[in-house]
mmCIF file of C-alpha atoms in Angstrom:
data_model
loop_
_atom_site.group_PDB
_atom_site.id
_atom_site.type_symbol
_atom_site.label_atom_id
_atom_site.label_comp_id
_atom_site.label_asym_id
_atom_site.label_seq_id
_atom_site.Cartn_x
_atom_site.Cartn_y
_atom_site.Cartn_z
ATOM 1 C CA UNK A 1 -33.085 72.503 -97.741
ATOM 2 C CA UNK A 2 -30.337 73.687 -99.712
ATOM 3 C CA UNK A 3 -28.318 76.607 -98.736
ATOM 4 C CA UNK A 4 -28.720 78.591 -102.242
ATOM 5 C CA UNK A 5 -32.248 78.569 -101.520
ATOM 6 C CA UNK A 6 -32.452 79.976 -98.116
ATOM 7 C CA UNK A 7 -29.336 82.192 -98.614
ATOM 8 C CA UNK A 8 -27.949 80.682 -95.738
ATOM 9 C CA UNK A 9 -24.317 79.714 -95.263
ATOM 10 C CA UNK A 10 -22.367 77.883 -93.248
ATOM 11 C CA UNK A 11 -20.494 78.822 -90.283
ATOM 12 C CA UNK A 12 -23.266 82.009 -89.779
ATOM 13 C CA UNK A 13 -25.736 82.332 -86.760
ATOM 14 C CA UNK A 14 -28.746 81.929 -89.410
ATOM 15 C CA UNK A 15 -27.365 78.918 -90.747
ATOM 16 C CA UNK A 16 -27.064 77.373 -87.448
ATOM 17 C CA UNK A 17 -30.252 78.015 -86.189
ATOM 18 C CA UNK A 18 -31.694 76.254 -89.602
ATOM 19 C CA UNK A 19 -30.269 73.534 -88.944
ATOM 20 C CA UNK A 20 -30.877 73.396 -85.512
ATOM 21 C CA UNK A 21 -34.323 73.300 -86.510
ATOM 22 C CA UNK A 22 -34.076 70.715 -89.833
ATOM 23 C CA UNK A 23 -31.403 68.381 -87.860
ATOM 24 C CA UNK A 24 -31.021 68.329 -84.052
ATOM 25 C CA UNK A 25 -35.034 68.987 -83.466
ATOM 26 C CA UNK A 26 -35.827 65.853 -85.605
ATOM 27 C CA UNK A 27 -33.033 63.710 -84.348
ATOM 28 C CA UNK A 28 -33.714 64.632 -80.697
ATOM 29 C CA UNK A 29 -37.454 63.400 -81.797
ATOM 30 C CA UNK A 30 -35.822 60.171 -82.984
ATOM 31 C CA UNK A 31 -34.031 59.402 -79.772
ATOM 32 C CA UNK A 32 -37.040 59.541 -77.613
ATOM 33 C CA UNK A 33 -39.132 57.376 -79.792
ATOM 34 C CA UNK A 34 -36.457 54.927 -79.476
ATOM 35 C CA UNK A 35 -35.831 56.234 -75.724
ATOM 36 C CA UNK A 36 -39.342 55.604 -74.963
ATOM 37 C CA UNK A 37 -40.085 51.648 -75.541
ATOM 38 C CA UNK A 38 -36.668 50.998 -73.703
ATOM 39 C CA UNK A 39 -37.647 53.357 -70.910
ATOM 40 C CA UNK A 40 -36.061 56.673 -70.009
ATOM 41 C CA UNK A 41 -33.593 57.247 -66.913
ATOM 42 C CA UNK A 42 -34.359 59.857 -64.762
ATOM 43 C CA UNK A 43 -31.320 61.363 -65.357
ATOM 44 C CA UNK A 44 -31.825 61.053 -69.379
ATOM 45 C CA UNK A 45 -35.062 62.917 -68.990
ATOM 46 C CA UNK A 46 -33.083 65.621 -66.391
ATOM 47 C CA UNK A 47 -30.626 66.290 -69.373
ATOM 48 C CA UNK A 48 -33.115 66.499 -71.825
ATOM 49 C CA UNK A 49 -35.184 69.324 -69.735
ATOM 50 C CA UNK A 50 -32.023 71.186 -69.449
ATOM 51 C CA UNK A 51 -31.344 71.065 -72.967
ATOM 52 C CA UNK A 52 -34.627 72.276 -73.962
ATOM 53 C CA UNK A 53 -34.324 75.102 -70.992
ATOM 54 C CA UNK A 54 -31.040 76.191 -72.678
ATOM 55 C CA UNK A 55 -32.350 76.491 -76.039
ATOM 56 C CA UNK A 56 -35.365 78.539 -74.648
ATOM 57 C CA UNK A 57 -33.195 80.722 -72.311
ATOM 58 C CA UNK A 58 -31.163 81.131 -75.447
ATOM 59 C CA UNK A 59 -33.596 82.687 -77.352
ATOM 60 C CA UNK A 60 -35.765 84.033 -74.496
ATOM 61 C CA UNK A 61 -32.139 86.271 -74.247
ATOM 62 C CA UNK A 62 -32.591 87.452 -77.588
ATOM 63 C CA UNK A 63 -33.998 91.062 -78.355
ATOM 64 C CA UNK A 64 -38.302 90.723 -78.821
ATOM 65 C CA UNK A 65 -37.872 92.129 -82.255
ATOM 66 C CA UNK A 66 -35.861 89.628 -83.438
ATOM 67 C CA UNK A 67 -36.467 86.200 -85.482
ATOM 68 C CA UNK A 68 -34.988 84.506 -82.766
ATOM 69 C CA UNK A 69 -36.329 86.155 -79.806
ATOM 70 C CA UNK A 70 -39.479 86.995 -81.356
ATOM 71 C CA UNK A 71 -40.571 83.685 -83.681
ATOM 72 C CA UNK A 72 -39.094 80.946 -82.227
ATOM 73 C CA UNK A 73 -39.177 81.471 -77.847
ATOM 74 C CA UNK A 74 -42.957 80.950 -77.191
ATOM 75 C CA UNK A 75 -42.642 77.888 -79.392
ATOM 76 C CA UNK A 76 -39.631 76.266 -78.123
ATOM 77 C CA UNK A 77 -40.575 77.360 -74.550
ATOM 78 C CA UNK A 78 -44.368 75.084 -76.052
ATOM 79 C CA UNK A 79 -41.818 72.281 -76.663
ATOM 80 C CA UNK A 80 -40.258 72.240 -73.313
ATOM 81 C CA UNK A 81 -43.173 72.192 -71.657
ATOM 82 C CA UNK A 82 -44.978 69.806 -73.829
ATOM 83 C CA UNK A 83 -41.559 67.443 -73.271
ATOM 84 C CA UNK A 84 -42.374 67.848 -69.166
ATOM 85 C CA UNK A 85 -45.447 66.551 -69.817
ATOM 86 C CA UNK A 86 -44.873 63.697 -71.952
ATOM 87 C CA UNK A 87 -41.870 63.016 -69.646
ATOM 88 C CA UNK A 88 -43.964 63.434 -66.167
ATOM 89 C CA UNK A 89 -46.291 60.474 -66.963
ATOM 90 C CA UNK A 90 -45.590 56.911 -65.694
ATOM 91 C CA UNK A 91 -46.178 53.476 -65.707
ATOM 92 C CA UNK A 92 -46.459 51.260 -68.798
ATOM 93 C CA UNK A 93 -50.109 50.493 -68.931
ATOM 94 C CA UNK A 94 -51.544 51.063 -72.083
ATOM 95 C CA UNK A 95 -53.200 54.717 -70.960
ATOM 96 C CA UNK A 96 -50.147 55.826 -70.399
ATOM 97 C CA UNK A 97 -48.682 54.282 -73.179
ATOM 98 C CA UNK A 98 -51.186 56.046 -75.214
ATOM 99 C CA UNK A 99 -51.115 59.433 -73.655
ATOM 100 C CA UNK A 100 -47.259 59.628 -73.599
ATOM 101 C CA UNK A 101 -47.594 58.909 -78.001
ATOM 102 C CA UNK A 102 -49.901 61.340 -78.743
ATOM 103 C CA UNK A 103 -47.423 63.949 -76.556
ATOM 104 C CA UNK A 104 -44.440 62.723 -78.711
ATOM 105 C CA UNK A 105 -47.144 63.377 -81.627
ATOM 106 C CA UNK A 106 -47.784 67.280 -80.439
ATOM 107 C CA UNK A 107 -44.253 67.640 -80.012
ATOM 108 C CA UNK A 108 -43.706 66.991 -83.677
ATOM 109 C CA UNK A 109 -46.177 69.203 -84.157
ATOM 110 C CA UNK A 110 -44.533 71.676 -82.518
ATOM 111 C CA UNK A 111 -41.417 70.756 -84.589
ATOM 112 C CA UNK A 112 -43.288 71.444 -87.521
ATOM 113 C CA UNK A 113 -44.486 74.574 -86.150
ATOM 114 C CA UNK A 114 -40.541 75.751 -85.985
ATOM 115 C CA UNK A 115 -39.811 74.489 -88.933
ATOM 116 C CA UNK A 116 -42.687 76.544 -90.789
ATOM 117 C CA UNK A 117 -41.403 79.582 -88.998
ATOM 118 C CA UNK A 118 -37.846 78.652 -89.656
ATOM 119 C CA UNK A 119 -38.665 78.535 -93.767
ATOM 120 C CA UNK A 120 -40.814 81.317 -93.591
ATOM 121 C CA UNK A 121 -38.535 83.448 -91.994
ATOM 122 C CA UNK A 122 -35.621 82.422 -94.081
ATOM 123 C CA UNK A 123 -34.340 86.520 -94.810
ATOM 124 C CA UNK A 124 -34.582 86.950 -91.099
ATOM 125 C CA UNK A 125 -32.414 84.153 -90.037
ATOM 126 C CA UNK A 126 -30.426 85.147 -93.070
ATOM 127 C CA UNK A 127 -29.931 88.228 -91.162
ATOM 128 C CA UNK A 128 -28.947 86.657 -88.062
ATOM 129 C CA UNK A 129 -26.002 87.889 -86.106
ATOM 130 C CA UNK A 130 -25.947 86.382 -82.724
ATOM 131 C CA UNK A 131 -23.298 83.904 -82.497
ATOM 132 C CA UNK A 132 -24.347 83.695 -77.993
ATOM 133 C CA UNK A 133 -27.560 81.670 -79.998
ATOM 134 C CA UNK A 134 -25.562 79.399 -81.467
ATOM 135 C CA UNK A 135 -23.124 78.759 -78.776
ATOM 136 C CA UNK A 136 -25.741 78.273 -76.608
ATOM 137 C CA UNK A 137 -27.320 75.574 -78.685
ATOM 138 C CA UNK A 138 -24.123 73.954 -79.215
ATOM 139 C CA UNK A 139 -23.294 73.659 -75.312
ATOM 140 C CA UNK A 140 -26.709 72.672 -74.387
ATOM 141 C CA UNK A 141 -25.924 69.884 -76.730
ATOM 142 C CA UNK A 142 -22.315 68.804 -75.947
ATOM 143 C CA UNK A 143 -23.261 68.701 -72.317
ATOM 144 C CA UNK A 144 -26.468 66.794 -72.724
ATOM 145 C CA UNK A 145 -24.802 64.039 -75.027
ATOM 146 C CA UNK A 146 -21.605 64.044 -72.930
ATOM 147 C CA UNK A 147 -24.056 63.955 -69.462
ATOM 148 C CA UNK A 148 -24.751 60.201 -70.553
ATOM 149 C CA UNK A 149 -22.786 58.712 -72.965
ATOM 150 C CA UNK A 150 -24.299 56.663 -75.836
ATOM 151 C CA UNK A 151 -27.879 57.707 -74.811
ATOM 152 C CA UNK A 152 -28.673 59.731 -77.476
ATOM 153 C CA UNK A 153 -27.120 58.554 -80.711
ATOM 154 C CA UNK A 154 -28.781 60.153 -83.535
ATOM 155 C CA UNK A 155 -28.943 63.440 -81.584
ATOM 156 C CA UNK A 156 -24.951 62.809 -80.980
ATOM 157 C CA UNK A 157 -25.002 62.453 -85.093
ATOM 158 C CA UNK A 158 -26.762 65.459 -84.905
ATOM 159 C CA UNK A 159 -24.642 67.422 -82.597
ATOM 160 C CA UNK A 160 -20.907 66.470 -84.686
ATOM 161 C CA UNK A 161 -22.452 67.818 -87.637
ATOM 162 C CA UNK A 162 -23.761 71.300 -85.933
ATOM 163 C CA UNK A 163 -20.187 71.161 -84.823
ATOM 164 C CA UNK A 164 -18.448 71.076 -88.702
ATOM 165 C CA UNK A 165 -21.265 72.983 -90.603
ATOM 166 C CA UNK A 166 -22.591 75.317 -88.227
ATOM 167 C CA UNK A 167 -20.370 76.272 -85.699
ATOM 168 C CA UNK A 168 -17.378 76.577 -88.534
ATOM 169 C CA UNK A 169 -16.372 79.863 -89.035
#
């Protein structure tokens, strides 16, 4: 998505919260496919549950009547708890092989489900002021990636450009 057809620009809250939900959600998706058939730490899956309860605190902070606070905190708070899920089930039979894909398929679901409100809220995140939104994505990432080191490289990709196009002022 270009940024002459949202009417988002870089370096502004709404910007960064588009592309939190066009680049970071779908990389973080690709790590833990990959994550998956190797086998997740505990500690991996610790630091991804506080990323996800960072973004969700982030936006559960926001005002009610905003895009943020409003559209996208009973979704992403959906996401967490789908992730606990998916991440709470163990062994490497094929039922829980099974169950633990179709969670990583509901959580794209849910992905898409930002994503749609993400596009069609594109004036409202247009509008969007709150730089504590942004930050808090951005630290929630830095400290996740930087909590284990080369675990999560596409979301790391992810997280340098967030860095140069949205957090650039």
């Amino acid at each position: 998505m270009s940024e002459t057809k949202t009417g988002l620009h870089r370096g502004t809250p709404g910007y960064a919260i588009n592309f939190f939900r066009r680049d970071i959600l779908v990389n973080l998706q690709f790590d833990l496919k990959r994550l998956e058939k190797e086998g997740i730490d505990e500690l991996v899956c610790e630091k991804i549950q506080q990323l996800l309860s960072a973004l969700v605190s982030a936006a559960s902070a926001e005002p009610k009547g905003t895009f943020w606070g409003a559209a996208m905190h009973e979704v992403l708070r959906k996401y967490e708890k789908t992730y606990k899920r998916w991440n709470d089930i163990k062994g490497k039979d094929n039922v829980a092989i099974e169950r633990r894909a179709e969670l990583l398929e509901d959580l794209q679901d849910i992905r898409h489900k930002i994503a749609n409100r993400c596009r069609t809220n594109s004036h409202a995140l247009a509008e969007a002021q709150d730089l504590q939104v942004v930050t808090a994505i951005n630290d929630a990432l830095v400290d996740t990636i930087n909590a284990v080191p080369g675990t999560f490289t596409a979301l790391a990709k992810s997280a340098a450009r967030f860095q140069l196009r949205a957090m650039a002022h």
